[in-house]
């Protein structure tokens, strides 16, 4: 089901003008309440996640299950995703005003989906202007004191020219992804507000492949452990994000078996209202499952990891123009004390997950209003920018 939605979406993407792209295909979700950690029988590998505040070094760190800012103060990271650069080397709405508007809502973090195909020499879609474009966007976030998460969003099954539409949500990352995240790490290791999301949405493999890589379909996948080790080998000491299995819906194993040497690593979960059990909920039907407006896997597959690991919802959203679906996920995140990043900061139809109305201004859509409300509340504001 998830694959079909993405395939249809990506096919459409590459037949239309991409600079105005706002649509998003994602995966099913399941709700969450505090559960006891998963009782996996696999012995946990050594973990070096810090439990005490590090000496001030001007960087963000993970301490226990919390994030501390460069001043050593605990901070909850709340913000949005800004799409575009995963589909074209130019993106859209990548000006300073766009980031000022995010900041005026109260966001202190933005996730920027990227594609290795545009930023890696030797790949068919390589564009020499891509990395300088990212440099410019990083500078905007830095000026506004916003964490910017460079998200390695797509893969090509290890092929320099990709397959089919050449790019997409492949089951697992490949060697080009490894090359790309290492290049990002080298480029931005002295930029403490830059974080890296190692790979967007691993899916339809087992936990061993997720962690260690191996043969997937017709290519050799790279595991999250190799991506983590590769990035750290460059001297990159900033925050890293590692998305869980099954499109980010499942973090259970990580409760007791995290990645090795996961200091300053945050485990990412994604949440979209697509299914309830074996039933796909149509986009024209209000989502409700087990009496809740969020998917049950948040309770059963994400909450167990929150008890022991640093976790964030790095993507969530809805195509339905219903305030309650995003509000339910936001409340769930706040109740569990974790940060979040909503999908998607764009001006367009709410059916495209857009948090803003199509008027080109800063007006929240129906699904954007709860995001703005929760950001205002977190900052103690009643209006834009706290003015």
mmCIF file of C-alpha atoms in Angstrom:
data_model
loop_
_atom_site.group_PDB
_atom_site.id
_atom_site.type_symbol
_atom_site.label_atom_id
_atom_site.label_comp_id
_atom_site.label_asym_id
_atom_site.label_seq_id
_atom_site.Cartn_x
_atom_site.Cartn_y
_atom_site.Cartn_z
ATOM 1 C CA UNK A 1 0.000 0.000 0.000
ATOM 2 C CA UNK A 2 2.718 2.472 0.997
ATOM 3 C CA UNK A 3 4.735 1.523 -2.090
ATOM 4 C CA UNK A 4 1.802 2.033 -4.426
ATOM 5 C CA UNK A 5 1.115 5.510 -3.022
ATOM 6 C CA UNK A 6 4.742 6.515 -3.455
ATOM 7 C CA UNK A 7 5.102 5.067 -6.940
ATOM 8 C CA UNK A 8 2.015 6.908 -8.180
ATOM 9 C CA UNK A 9 3.227 10.100 -6.588
ATOM 10 C CA UNK A 10 6.776 9.932 -7.951
ATOM 11 C CA UNK A 11 5.552 9.100 -11.445
ATOM 12 C CA UNK A 12 3.431 12.236 -11.355
ATOM 13 C CA UNK A 13 6.271 14.321 -9.951
ATOM 14 C CA UNK A 14 8.535 13.783 -12.903
ATOM 15 C CA UNK A 15 5.872 14.609 -15.466
ATOM 16 C CA UNK A 16 5.115 18.070 -14.097
ATOM 17 C CA UNK A 17 7.007 21.242 -13.319
ATOM 18 C CA UNK A 18 8.712 20.564 -10.038
ATOM 19 C CA UNK A 19 9.493 23.984 -8.565
ATOM 20 C CA UNK A 20 5.896 24.255 -7.346
ATOM 21 C CA UNK A 21 5.741 20.707 -6.002
ATOM 22 C CA UNK A 22 3.948 20.369 -2.685
ATOM 23 C CA UNK A 23 2.562 16.824 -2.623
ATOM 24 C CA UNK A 24 3.823 14.112 -0.323
ATOM 25 C CA UNK A 25 3.424 10.354 -0.287
ATOM 26 C CA UNK A 26 4.004 8.688 3.046
ATOM 27 C CA UNK A 27 3.140 5.656 5.115
ATOM 28 C CA UNK A 28 0.726 4.349 7.697
ATOM 29 C CA UNK A 29 0.788 5.260 11.343
ATOM 30 C CA UNK A 30 -0.284 3.817 14.673
ATOM 31 C CA UNK A 31 -0.978 5.669 17.951
ATOM 32 C CA UNK A 32 0.992 5.636 21.164
ATOM 33 C CA UNK A 33 0.745 5.530 24.944
ATOM 34 C CA UNK A 34 3.470 4.803 27.432
ATOM 35 C CA UNK A 35 4.307 1.125 27.231
ATOM 36 C CA UNK A 36 7.092 -0.830 28.845
ATOM 37 C CA UNK A 37 10.213 -1.149 26.697
ATOM 38 C CA UNK A 38 10.292 -3.981 24.185
ATOM 39 C CA UNK A 39 11.676 -7.199 25.649
ATOM 40 C CA UNK A 40 13.889 -8.200 22.729
ATOM 41 C CA UNK A 41 16.272 -11.033 23.562
ATOM 42 C CA UNK A 42 19.130 -9.572 21.536
ATOM 43 C CA UNK A 43 21.939 -8.267 23.705
ATOM 44 C CA UNK A 44 22.363 -4.528 23.403
ATOM 45 C CA UNK A 45 25.614 -3.411 21.753
ATOM 46 C CA UNK A 46 27.791 -0.867 23.518
ATOM 47 C CA UNK A 47 26.229 2.579 23.546
ATOM 48 C CA UNK A 48 27.976 5.822 24.360
ATOM 49 C CA UNK A 49 24.956 8.092 24.601
ATOM 50 C CA UNK A 50 25.825 10.797 27.103
ATOM 51 C CA UNK A 51 23.970 10.826 30.414
ATOM 52 C CA UNK A 52 25.658 13.929 31.772
ATOM 53 C CA UNK A 53 25.945 17.388 30.280
ATOM 54 C CA UNK A 54 29.153 17.764 28.210
ATOM 55 C CA UNK A 55 31.505 20.667 28.693
ATOM 56 C CA UNK A 56 30.266 23.668 26.748
ATOM 57 C CA UNK A 57 31.634 23.405 23.206
ATOM 58 C CA UNK A 58 29.086 25.480 21.314
ATOM 59 C CA UNK A 59 27.232 22.422 19.992
ATOM 60 C CA UNK A 60 23.935 20.660 20.577
ATOM 61 C CA UNK A 61 24.124 17.368 22.473
ATOM 62 C CA UNK A 62 21.921 14.548 23.662
ATOM 63 C CA UNK A 63 21.955 14.068 27.419
ATOM 64 C CA UNK A 64 19.989 11.006 28.463
ATOM 65 C CA UNK A 65 16.800 11.321 26.421
ATOM 66 C CA UNK A 66 16.975 15.114 26.104
ATOM 67 C CA UNK A 67 18.657 17.637 23.827
ATOM 68 C CA UNK A 68 20.761 20.441 25.292
ATOM 69 C CA UNK A 69 21.642 23.577 23.354
ATOM 70 C CA UNK A 70 25.092 25.187 23.003
ATOM 71 C CA UNK A 71 24.523 26.977 26.324
ATOM 72 C CA UNK A 72 23.910 23.678 28.090
ATOM 73 C CA UNK A 73 20.168 24.297 28.496
ATOM 74 C CA UNK A 74 17.618 21.554 27.825
ATOM 75 C CA UNK A 75 15.593 22.321 24.702
ATOM 76 C CA UNK A 76 12.711 20.611 22.912
ATOM 77 C CA UNK A 77 13.169 20.856 19.156
ATOM 78 C CA UNK A 78 9.905 21.682 17.382
ATOM 79 C CA UNK A 79 9.545 22.730 13.765
ATOM 80 C CA UNK A 80 8.718 21.810 10.197
ATOM 81 C CA UNK A 81 9.949 20.092 7.048
ATOM 82 C CA UNK A 82 10.853 22.255 4.028
ATOM 83 C CA UNK A 83 10.602 20.228 0.827
ATOM 84 C CA UNK A 84 11.821 20.810 -2.736
ATOM 85 C CA UNK A 85 15.534 20.021 -2.930
ATOM 86 C CA UNK A 86 14.897 16.275 -2.964
ATOM 87 C CA UNK A 87 13.172 16.610 -6.351
ATOM 88 C CA UNK A 88 15.199 19.272 -8.171
ATOM 89 C CA UNK A 89 18.612 20.831 -7.570
ATOM 90 C CA UNK A 90 16.922 24.217 -7.215
ATOM 91 C CA UNK A 91 13.906 23.556 -4.980
ATOM 92 C CA UNK A 92 11.448 26.361 -4.353
ATOM 93 C CA UNK A 93 10.873 29.102 -1.760
ATOM 94 C CA UNK A 94 14.434 28.828 -0.494
ATOM 95 C CA UNK A 95 14.797 32.497 0.402
ATOM 96 C CA UNK A 96 15.562 34.061 3.762
ATOM 97 C CA UNK A 97 11.976 35.308 4.149
ATOM 98 C CA UNK A 98 10.716 31.712 4.106
ATOM 99 C CA UNK A 99 12.932 30.852 7.047
ATOM 100 C CA UNK A 100 11.985 34.042 8.853
ATOM 101 C CA UNK A 101 8.354 32.982 8.558
ATOM 102 C CA UNK A 102 9.099 29.567 10.045
ATOM 103 C CA UNK A 103 10.889 31.320 12.892
ATOM 104 C CA UNK A 104 7.947 33.694 13.359
ATOM 105 C CA UNK A 105 5.763 30.671 14.111
ATOM 106 C CA UNK A 106 8.227 29.655 16.821
ATOM 107 C CA UNK A 107 10.077 26.852 15.017
ATOM 108 C CA UNK A 108 13.603 26.186 16.293
ATOM 109 C CA UNK A 109 14.355 23.379 13.814
ATOM 110 C CA UNK A 110 13.739 22.723 10.119
ATOM 111 C CA UNK A 111 14.326 19.508 8.193
ATOM 112 C CA UNK A 112 15.567 19.894 4.614
ATOM 113 C CA UNK A 113 15.080 16.772 2.430
ATOM 114 C CA UNK A 114 17.912 16.291 -0.077
ATOM 115 C CA UNK A 115 18.916 13.848 -2.833
ATOM 116 C CA UNK A 116 22.405 12.430 -3.176
ATOM 117 C CA UNK A 117 21.923 12.291 -6.963
ATOM 118 C CA UNK A 118 22.246 16.085 -7.219
ATOM 119 C CA UNK A 119 25.192 16.442 -4.866
ATOM 120 C CA UNK A 120 27.446 13.495 -5.752
ATOM 121 C CA UNK A 121 29.880 13.691 -8.641
ATOM 122 C CA UNK A 122 29.591 10.754 -11.029
ATOM 123 C CA UNK A 123 25.815 10.534 -10.761
ATOM 124 C CA UNK A 124 23.723 11.399 -13.819
ATOM 125 C CA UNK A 125 21.816 14.219 -12.133
ATOM 126 C CA UNK A 126 24.811 15.854 -10.475
ATOM 127 C CA UNK A 127 24.547 19.646 -10.424
ATOM 128 C CA UNK A 128 27.503 21.777 -9.359
ATOM 129 C CA UNK A 129 25.168 24.442 -7.961
ATOM 130 C CA UNK A 130 23.474 22.035 -5.523
ATOM 131 C CA UNK A 131 25.880 22.162 -2.597
ATOM 132 C CA UNK A 132 26.288 25.960 -2.826
ATOM 133 C CA UNK A 133 22.478 26.203 -2.700
ATOM 134 C CA UNK A 134 22.517 24.151 0.503
ATOM 135 C CA UNK A 135 25.287 26.402 1.857
ATOM 136 C CA UNK A 136 23.053 29.426 1.370
ATOM 137 C CA UNK A 137 20.082 27.789 3.090
ATOM 138 C CA UNK A 138 22.268 26.639 5.982
ATOM 139 C CA UNK A 139 23.402 30.243 6.434
ATOM 140 C CA UNK A 140 19.760 31.356 6.800
ATOM 141 C CA UNK A 141 19.118 28.818 9.542
ATOM 142 C CA UNK A 142 22.334 29.766 11.314
ATOM 143 C CA UNK A 143 21.470 33.469 11.278
ATOM 144 C CA UNK A 144 18.106 32.649 12.862
ATOM 145 C CA UNK A 145 19.591 30.178 15.387
ATOM 146 C CA UNK A 146 17.528 27.315 13.970
ATOM 147 C CA UNK A 147 18.827 23.760 13.825
ATOM 148 C CA UNK A 148 18.771 22.592 10.202
ATOM 149 C CA UNK A 149 18.543 18.857 9.555
ATOM 150 C CA UNK A 150 20.047 17.826 6.223
ATOM 151 C CA UNK A 151 17.931 14.788 5.382
ATOM 152 C CA UNK A 152 19.318 12.180 2.967
ATOM 153 C CA UNK A 153 15.856 11.579 1.574
ATOM 154 C CA UNK A 154 16.134 9.339 -1.511
ATOM 155 C CA UNK A 155 18.251 6.534 -2.955
ATOM 156 C CA UNK A 156 18.868 4.975 -6.386
ATOM 157 C CA UNK A 157 19.459 1.268 -5.618
ATOM 158 C CA UNK A 158 23.196 1.782 -6.003
ATOM 159 C CA UNK A 159 22.906 2.933 -9.618
ATOM 160 C CA UNK A 160 24.403 6.256 -10.734
ATOM 161 C CA UNK A 161 21.387 6.934 -12.963
ATOM 162 C CA UNK A 162 18.791 5.284 -10.735
ATOM 163 C CA UNK A 163 15.908 3.090 -11.789
ATOM 164 C CA UNK A 164 12.497 3.881 -13.253
ATOM 165 C CA UNK A 165 11.942 7.509 -12.335
ATOM 166 C CA UNK A 166 15.617 7.323 -11.187
ATOM 167 C CA UNK A 167 14.996 8.266 -7.590
ATOM 168 C CA UNK A 168 12.697 7.391 -4.715
ATOM 169 C CA UNK A 169 12.030 5.903 -1.294
ATOM 170 C CA UNK A 170 14.142 2.781 -1.807
ATOM 171 C CA UNK A 171 14.062 0.075 0.848
ATOM 172 C CA UNK A 172 17.514 0.916 2.151
ATOM 173 C CA UNK A 173 20.392 3.303 1.469
ATOM 174 C CA UNK A 174 23.287 2.411 -0.817
ATOM 175 C CA UNK A 175 26.940 3.375 -1.245
ATOM 176 C CA UNK A 176 26.011 6.662 -2.924
ATOM 177 C CA UNK A 177 24.055 7.608 0.182
ATOM 178 C CA UNK A 178 27.115 6.835 2.294
ATOM 179 C CA UNK A 179 29.305 8.996 0.058
ATOM 180 C CA UNK A 180 26.791 11.827 0.221
ATOM 181 C CA UNK A 181 26.297 11.953 3.987
ATOM 182 C CA UNK A 182 30.057 11.788 4.521
ATOM 183 C CA UNK A 183 30.473 14.719 2.134
ATOM 184 C CA UNK A 184 27.801 16.691 4.009
ATOM 185 C CA UNK A 185 29.488 15.855 7.309
ATOM 186 C CA UNK A 186 32.873 17.037 6.045
ATOM 187 C CA UNK A 187 31.373 20.225 4.659
ATOM 188 C CA UNK A 188 29.403 21.189 7.760
ATOM 189 C CA UNK A 189 31.298 19.684 10.688
ATOM 190 C CA UNK A 190 32.198 23.165 11.925
ATOM 191 C CA UNK A 191 28.579 24.348 11.739
ATOM 192 C CA UNK A 192 26.996 23.342 15.067
ATOM 193 C CA UNK A 193 23.434 24.153 13.953
ATOM 194 C CA UNK A 194 23.675 21.574 11.145
ATOM 195 C CA UNK A 195 22.403 18.056 11.868
ATOM 196 C CA UNK A 196 22.223 15.102 9.467
ATOM 197 C CA UNK A 197 19.379 12.619 9.024
ATOM 198 C CA UNK A 198 21.206 9.509 7.820
ATOM 199 C CA UNK A 199 18.444 8.081 5.611
ATOM 200 C CA UNK A 200 14.821 9.062 5.293
ATOM 201 C CA UNK A 201 12.531 6.015 5.388
ATOM 202 C CA UNK A 202 14.020 2.488 5.451
ATOM 203 C CA UNK A 203 11.300 -0.090 4.843
ATOM 204 C CA UNK A 204 10.428 -3.689 3.980
ATOM 205 C CA UNK A 205 13.660 -5.240 5.233
ATOM 206 C CA UNK A 206 14.609 -6.862 8.543
ATOM 207 C CA UNK A 207 16.383 -5.304 11.499
ATOM 208 C CA UNK A 208 19.723 -6.831 10.531
ATOM 209 C CA UNK A 209 19.576 -5.149 7.113
ATOM 210 C CA UNK A 210 18.447 -1.906 8.758
ATOM 211 C CA UNK A 211 21.458 -1.990 11.071
ATOM 212 C CA UNK A 212 24.210 -3.716 9.086
ATOM 213 C CA UNK A 213 23.167 -3.584 5.436
ATOM 214 C CA UNK A 214 23.269 -6.480 3.000
ATOM 215 C CA UNK A 215 21.622 -7.650 -0.186
ATOM 216 C CA UNK A 216 18.261 -5.989 -0.903
ATOM 217 C CA UNK A 217 16.511 -6.822 -4.173
ATOM 218 C CA UNK A 218 19.212 -6.284 -6.800
ATOM 219 C CA UNK A 219 21.630 -4.056 -4.907
ATOM 220 C CA UNK A 220 23.856 -4.036 -1.826
ATOM 221 C CA UNK A 221 22.364 -1.881 0.891
ATOM 222 C CA UNK A 222 24.325 0.082 3.471
ATOM 223 C CA UNK A 223 23.174 -0.175 7.096
ATOM 224 C CA UNK A 224 22.487 2.620 9.555
ATOM 225 C CA UNK A 225 25.540 1.598 11.576
ATOM 226 C CA UNK A 226 27.809 2.086 8.568
ATOM 227 C CA UNK A 227 26.227 5.482 7.831
ATOM 228 C CA UNK A 228 26.682 6.538 11.461
ATOM 229 C CA UNK A 229 30.282 5.348 11.600
ATOM 230 C CA UNK A 230 31.062 6.941 8.233
ATOM 231 C CA UNK A 231 29.738 10.341 9.266
ATOM 232 C CA UNK A 232 31.546 10.295 12.602
ATOM 233 C CA UNK A 233 34.790 9.303 10.861
ATOM 234 C CA UNK A 234 34.838 12.761 9.232
ATOM 235 C CA UNK A 235 35.001 14.513 12.601
ATOM 236 C CA UNK A 236 31.334 15.542 12.499
ATOM 237 C CA UNK A 237 30.270 15.886 16.139
ATOM 238 C CA UNK A 238 26.847 17.466 15.685
ATOM 239 C CA UNK A 239 23.422 15.861 16.133
ATOM 240 C CA UNK A 240 22.526 12.881 13.960
ATOM 241 C CA UNK A 241 19.109 11.388 13.246
ATOM 242 C CA UNK A 242 18.508 7.704 12.512
ATOM 243 C CA UNK A 243 15.022 6.837 11.260
ATOM 244 C CA UNK A 244 13.459 3.603 12.504
ATOM 245 C CA UNK A 245 12.298 0.647 10.428
ATOM 246 C CA UNK A 246 9.141 0.339 8.298
ATOM 247 C CA UNK A 247 9.072 3.915 7.026
ATOM 248 C CA UNK A 248 9.978 5.159 10.528
ATOM 249 C CA UNK A 249 6.910 3.517 12.077
ATOM 250 C CA UNK A 250 8.829 0.995 14.194
ATOM 251 C CA UNK A 251 11.452 1.797 16.837
ATOM 252 C CA UNK A 252 10.787 -1.098 19.215
ATOM 253 C CA UNK A 253 14.083 -2.942 18.863
ATOM 254 C CA UNK A 254 15.992 0.285 19.503
ATOM 255 C CA UNK A 255 14.634 0.454 23.041
ATOM 256 C CA UNK A 256 17.093 -2.269 24.074
ATOM 257 C CA UNK A 257 19.372 -2.578 21.043
ATOM 258 C CA UNK A 258 20.389 0.888 19.851
ATOM 259 C CA UNK A 259 23.116 1.589 17.342
ATOM 260 C CA UNK A 260 26.670 1.317 18.650
ATOM 261 C CA UNK A 261 28.398 4.544 19.608
ATOM 262 C CA UNK A 262 25.167 6.504 19.325
ATOM 263 C CA UNK A 263 26.313 9.563 21.244
ATOM 264 C CA UNK A 264 24.242 12.565 20.114
ATOM 265 C CA UNK A 265 21.987 10.398 17.939
ATOM 266 C CA UNK A 266 18.224 10.981 17.941
ATOM 267 C CA UNK A 267 16.003 8.167 16.653
ATOM 268 C CA UNK A 268 13.369 9.399 14.217
ATOM 269 C CA UNK A 269 9.775 8.224 13.803
ATOM 270 C CA UNK A 270 7.276 9.135 11.079
ATOM 271 C CA UNK A 271 3.505 9.248 11.491
ATOM 272 C CA UNK A 272 0.834 9.453 8.793
ATOM 273 C CA UNK A 273 -2.857 8.444 9.044
ATOM 274 C CA UNK A 274 -3.061 5.808 6.318
ATOM 275 C CA UNK A 275 -4.100 2.495 7.836
ATOM 276 C CA UNK A 276 -5.947 1.018 10.772
ATOM 277 C CA UNK A 277 -4.943 -2.609 11.199
ATOM 278 C CA UNK A 278 -5.256 -4.239 7.792
ATOM 279 C CA UNK A 279 -7.608 -1.546 6.485
ATOM 280 C CA UNK A 280 -6.475 1.389 4.393
ATOM 281 C CA UNK A 281 -8.350 4.532 5.379
ATOM 282 C CA UNK A 282 -9.254 6.530 2.222
ATOM 283 C CA UNK A 283 -8.049 10.149 2.157
ATOM 284 C CA UNK A 284 -11.640 11.370 1.795
ATOM 285 C CA UNK A 285 -12.656 9.614 5.025
ATOM 286 C CA UNK A 286 -11.786 11.105 8.447
ATOM 287 C CA UNK A 287 -9.123 9.010 10.135
ATOM 288 C CA UNK A 288 -10.103 7.236 13.319
ATOM 289 C CA UNK A 289 -8.536 4.057 14.681
ATOM 290 C CA UNK A 290 -9.245 2.461 18.033
ATOM 291 C CA UNK A 291 -11.052 5.648 18.982
ATOM 292 C CA UNK A 292 -8.078 7.924 18.235
ATOM 293 C CA UNK A 293 -7.104 10.248 15.397
ATOM 294 C CA UNK A 294 -3.532 8.988 15.270
ATOM 295 C CA UNK A 295 -2.274 5.605 14.159
ATOM 296 C CA UNK A 296 -1.853 2.845 16.794
ATOM 297 C CA UNK A 297 1.812 2.196 15.968
ATOM 298 C CA UNK A 298 2.768 5.324 17.866
ATOM 299 C CA UNK A 299 1.608 3.594 21.036
ATOM 300 C CA UNK A 300 2.853 0.113 20.227
ATOM 301 C CA UNK A 301 5.994 0.627 18.099
ATOM 302 C CA UNK A 302 7.365 4.070 18.962
ATOM 303 C CA UNK A 303 6.552 4.598 22.649
ATOM 304 C CA UNK A 304 8.714 1.664 23.830
ATOM 305 C CA UNK A 305 11.830 3.398 22.506
ATOM 306 C CA UNK A 306 10.921 6.739 24.114
ATOM 307 C CA UNK A 307 11.300 5.127 27.530
ATOM 308 C CA UNK A 308 15.042 4.600 26.999
ATOM 309 C CA UNK A 309 16.264 6.510 23.919
ATOM 310 C CA UNK A 310 16.127 10.071 22.555
ATOM 311 C CA UNK A 311 13.283 10.116 19.990
ATOM 312 C CA UNK A 312 11.640 12.718 17.765
ATOM 313 C CA UNK A 313 8.791 12.646 15.271
ATOM 314 C CA UNK A 314 10.768 13.852 12.265
ATOM 315 C CA UNK A 315 7.773 13.674 9.897
ATOM 316 C CA UNK A 316 4.028 13.692 10.385
ATOM 317 C CA UNK A 317 1.121 15.125 8.450
ATOM 318 C CA UNK A 318 -2.255 14.548 6.876
ATOM 319 C CA UNK A 319 -3.902 15.076 3.502
ATOM 320 C CA UNK A 320 -7.307 15.566 5.083
ATOM 321 C CA UNK A 321 -8.381 19.167 5.837
ATOM 322 C CA UNK A 322 -9.121 18.173 9.421
ATOM 323 C CA UNK A 323 -7.517 20.061 12.287
ATOM 324 C CA UNK A 324 -7.811 17.138 14.693
ATOM 325 C CA UNK A 325 -5.481 14.684 12.965
ATOM 326 C CA UNK A 326 -2.372 16.842 13.264
ATOM 327 C CA UNK A 327 -3.520 18.109 16.648
ATOM 328 C CA UNK A 328 -3.781 14.534 17.949
ATOM 329 C CA UNK A 329 -0.198 13.709 16.901
ATOM 330 C CA UNK A 330 1.115 16.975 18.334
ATOM 331 C CA UNK A 331 -0.595 16.330 21.659
ATOM 332 C CA UNK A 332 0.778 12.795 21.674
ATOM 333 C CA UNK A 333 4.307 14.141 21.160
ATOM 334 C CA UNK A 334 3.937 16.728 23.907
ATOM 335 C CA UNK A 335 2.459 14.163 26.301
ATOM 336 C CA UNK A 336 5.527 11.979 25.737
ATOM 337 C CA UNK A 337 8.002 14.847 26.007
ATOM 338 C CA UNK A 338 9.506 14.543 22.525
ATOM 339 C CA UNK A 339 10.188 17.021 19.752
ATOM 340 C CA UNK A 340 8.601 17.034 16.318
ATOM 341 C CA UNK A 341 8.780 18.366 12.753
ATOM 342 C CA UNK A 342 5.554 18.706 10.758
ATOM 343 C CA UNK A 343 5.227 17.926 7.061
ATOM 344 C CA UNK A 344 5.030 20.280 5.098
ATOM 345 C CA UNK A 345 5.944 23.976 5.031
ATOM 346 C CA UNK A 346 4.449 25.061 1.703
ATOM 347 C CA UNK A 347 1.734 27.296 0.256
ATOM 348 C CA UNK A 348 -0.830 25.069 -1.413
ATOM 349 C CA UNK A 349 -3.742 22.713 -1.109
ATOM 350 C CA UNK A 350 -4.194 20.994 2.225
ATOM 351 C CA UNK A 351 -4.502 17.737 0.277
ATOM 352 C CA UNK A 352 -0.803 18.235 -0.465
ATOM 353 C CA UNK A 353 0.008 18.330 3.275
ATOM 354 C CA UNK A 354 0.608 22.088 3.084
ATOM 355 C CA UNK A 355 0.656 23.916 6.406
ATOM 356 C CA UNK A 356 0.020 27.269 4.676
ATOM 357 C CA UNK A 357 -2.865 28.472 2.536
ATOM 358 C CA UNK A 358 -2.216 29.202 -1.187
ATOM 359 C CA UNK A 359 -2.233 32.976 -0.649
ATOM 360 C CA UNK A 360 1.585 33.114 -0.571
ATOM 361 C CA UNK A 361 1.579 34.692 2.864
ATOM 362 C CA UNK A 362 2.043 33.293 6.344
ATOM 363 C CA UNK A 363 -1.530 32.104 6.847
ATOM 364 C CA UNK A 364 -1.935 28.621 8.373
ATOM 365 C CA UNK A 365 -4.188 26.143 6.609
ATOM 366 C CA UNK A 366 -6.642 24.019 8.591
ATOM 367 C CA UNK A 367 -3.929 21.389 9.087
ATOM 368 C CA UNK A 368 -1.300 24.068 9.737
ATOM 369 C CA UNK A 369 -3.271 25.811 12.469
ATOM 370 C CA UNK A 370 -2.595 23.190 15.171
ATOM 371 C CA UNK A 371 1.121 23.276 14.281
ATOM 372 C CA UNK A 372 1.150 27.034 14.744
ATOM 373 C CA UNK A 373 -0.899 26.741 17.944
ATOM 374 C CA UNK A 374 1.501 24.258 19.522
ATOM 375 C CA UNK A 375 4.543 26.321 18.504
ATOM 376 C CA UNK A 376 2.978 29.449 19.970
ATOM 377 C CA UNK A 377 2.161 27.579 23.166
ATOM 378 C CA UNK A 378 5.702 26.210 23.486
ATOM 379 C CA UNK A 379 7.107 29.746 23.172
ATOM 380 C CA UNK A 380 4.500 31.386 25.373
ATOM 381 C CA UNK A 381 3.294 33.498 22.463
ATOM 382 C CA UNK A 382 -0.124 34.669 21.347
ATOM 383 C CA UNK A 383 0.916 36.069 17.963
ATOM 384 C CA UNK A 384 3.624 35.755 15.323
ATOM 385 C CA UNK A 385 7.146 36.159 16.605
ATOM 386 C CA UNK A 386 5.849 36.781 20.110
ATOM 387 C CA UNK A 387 5.126 40.404 19.170
#
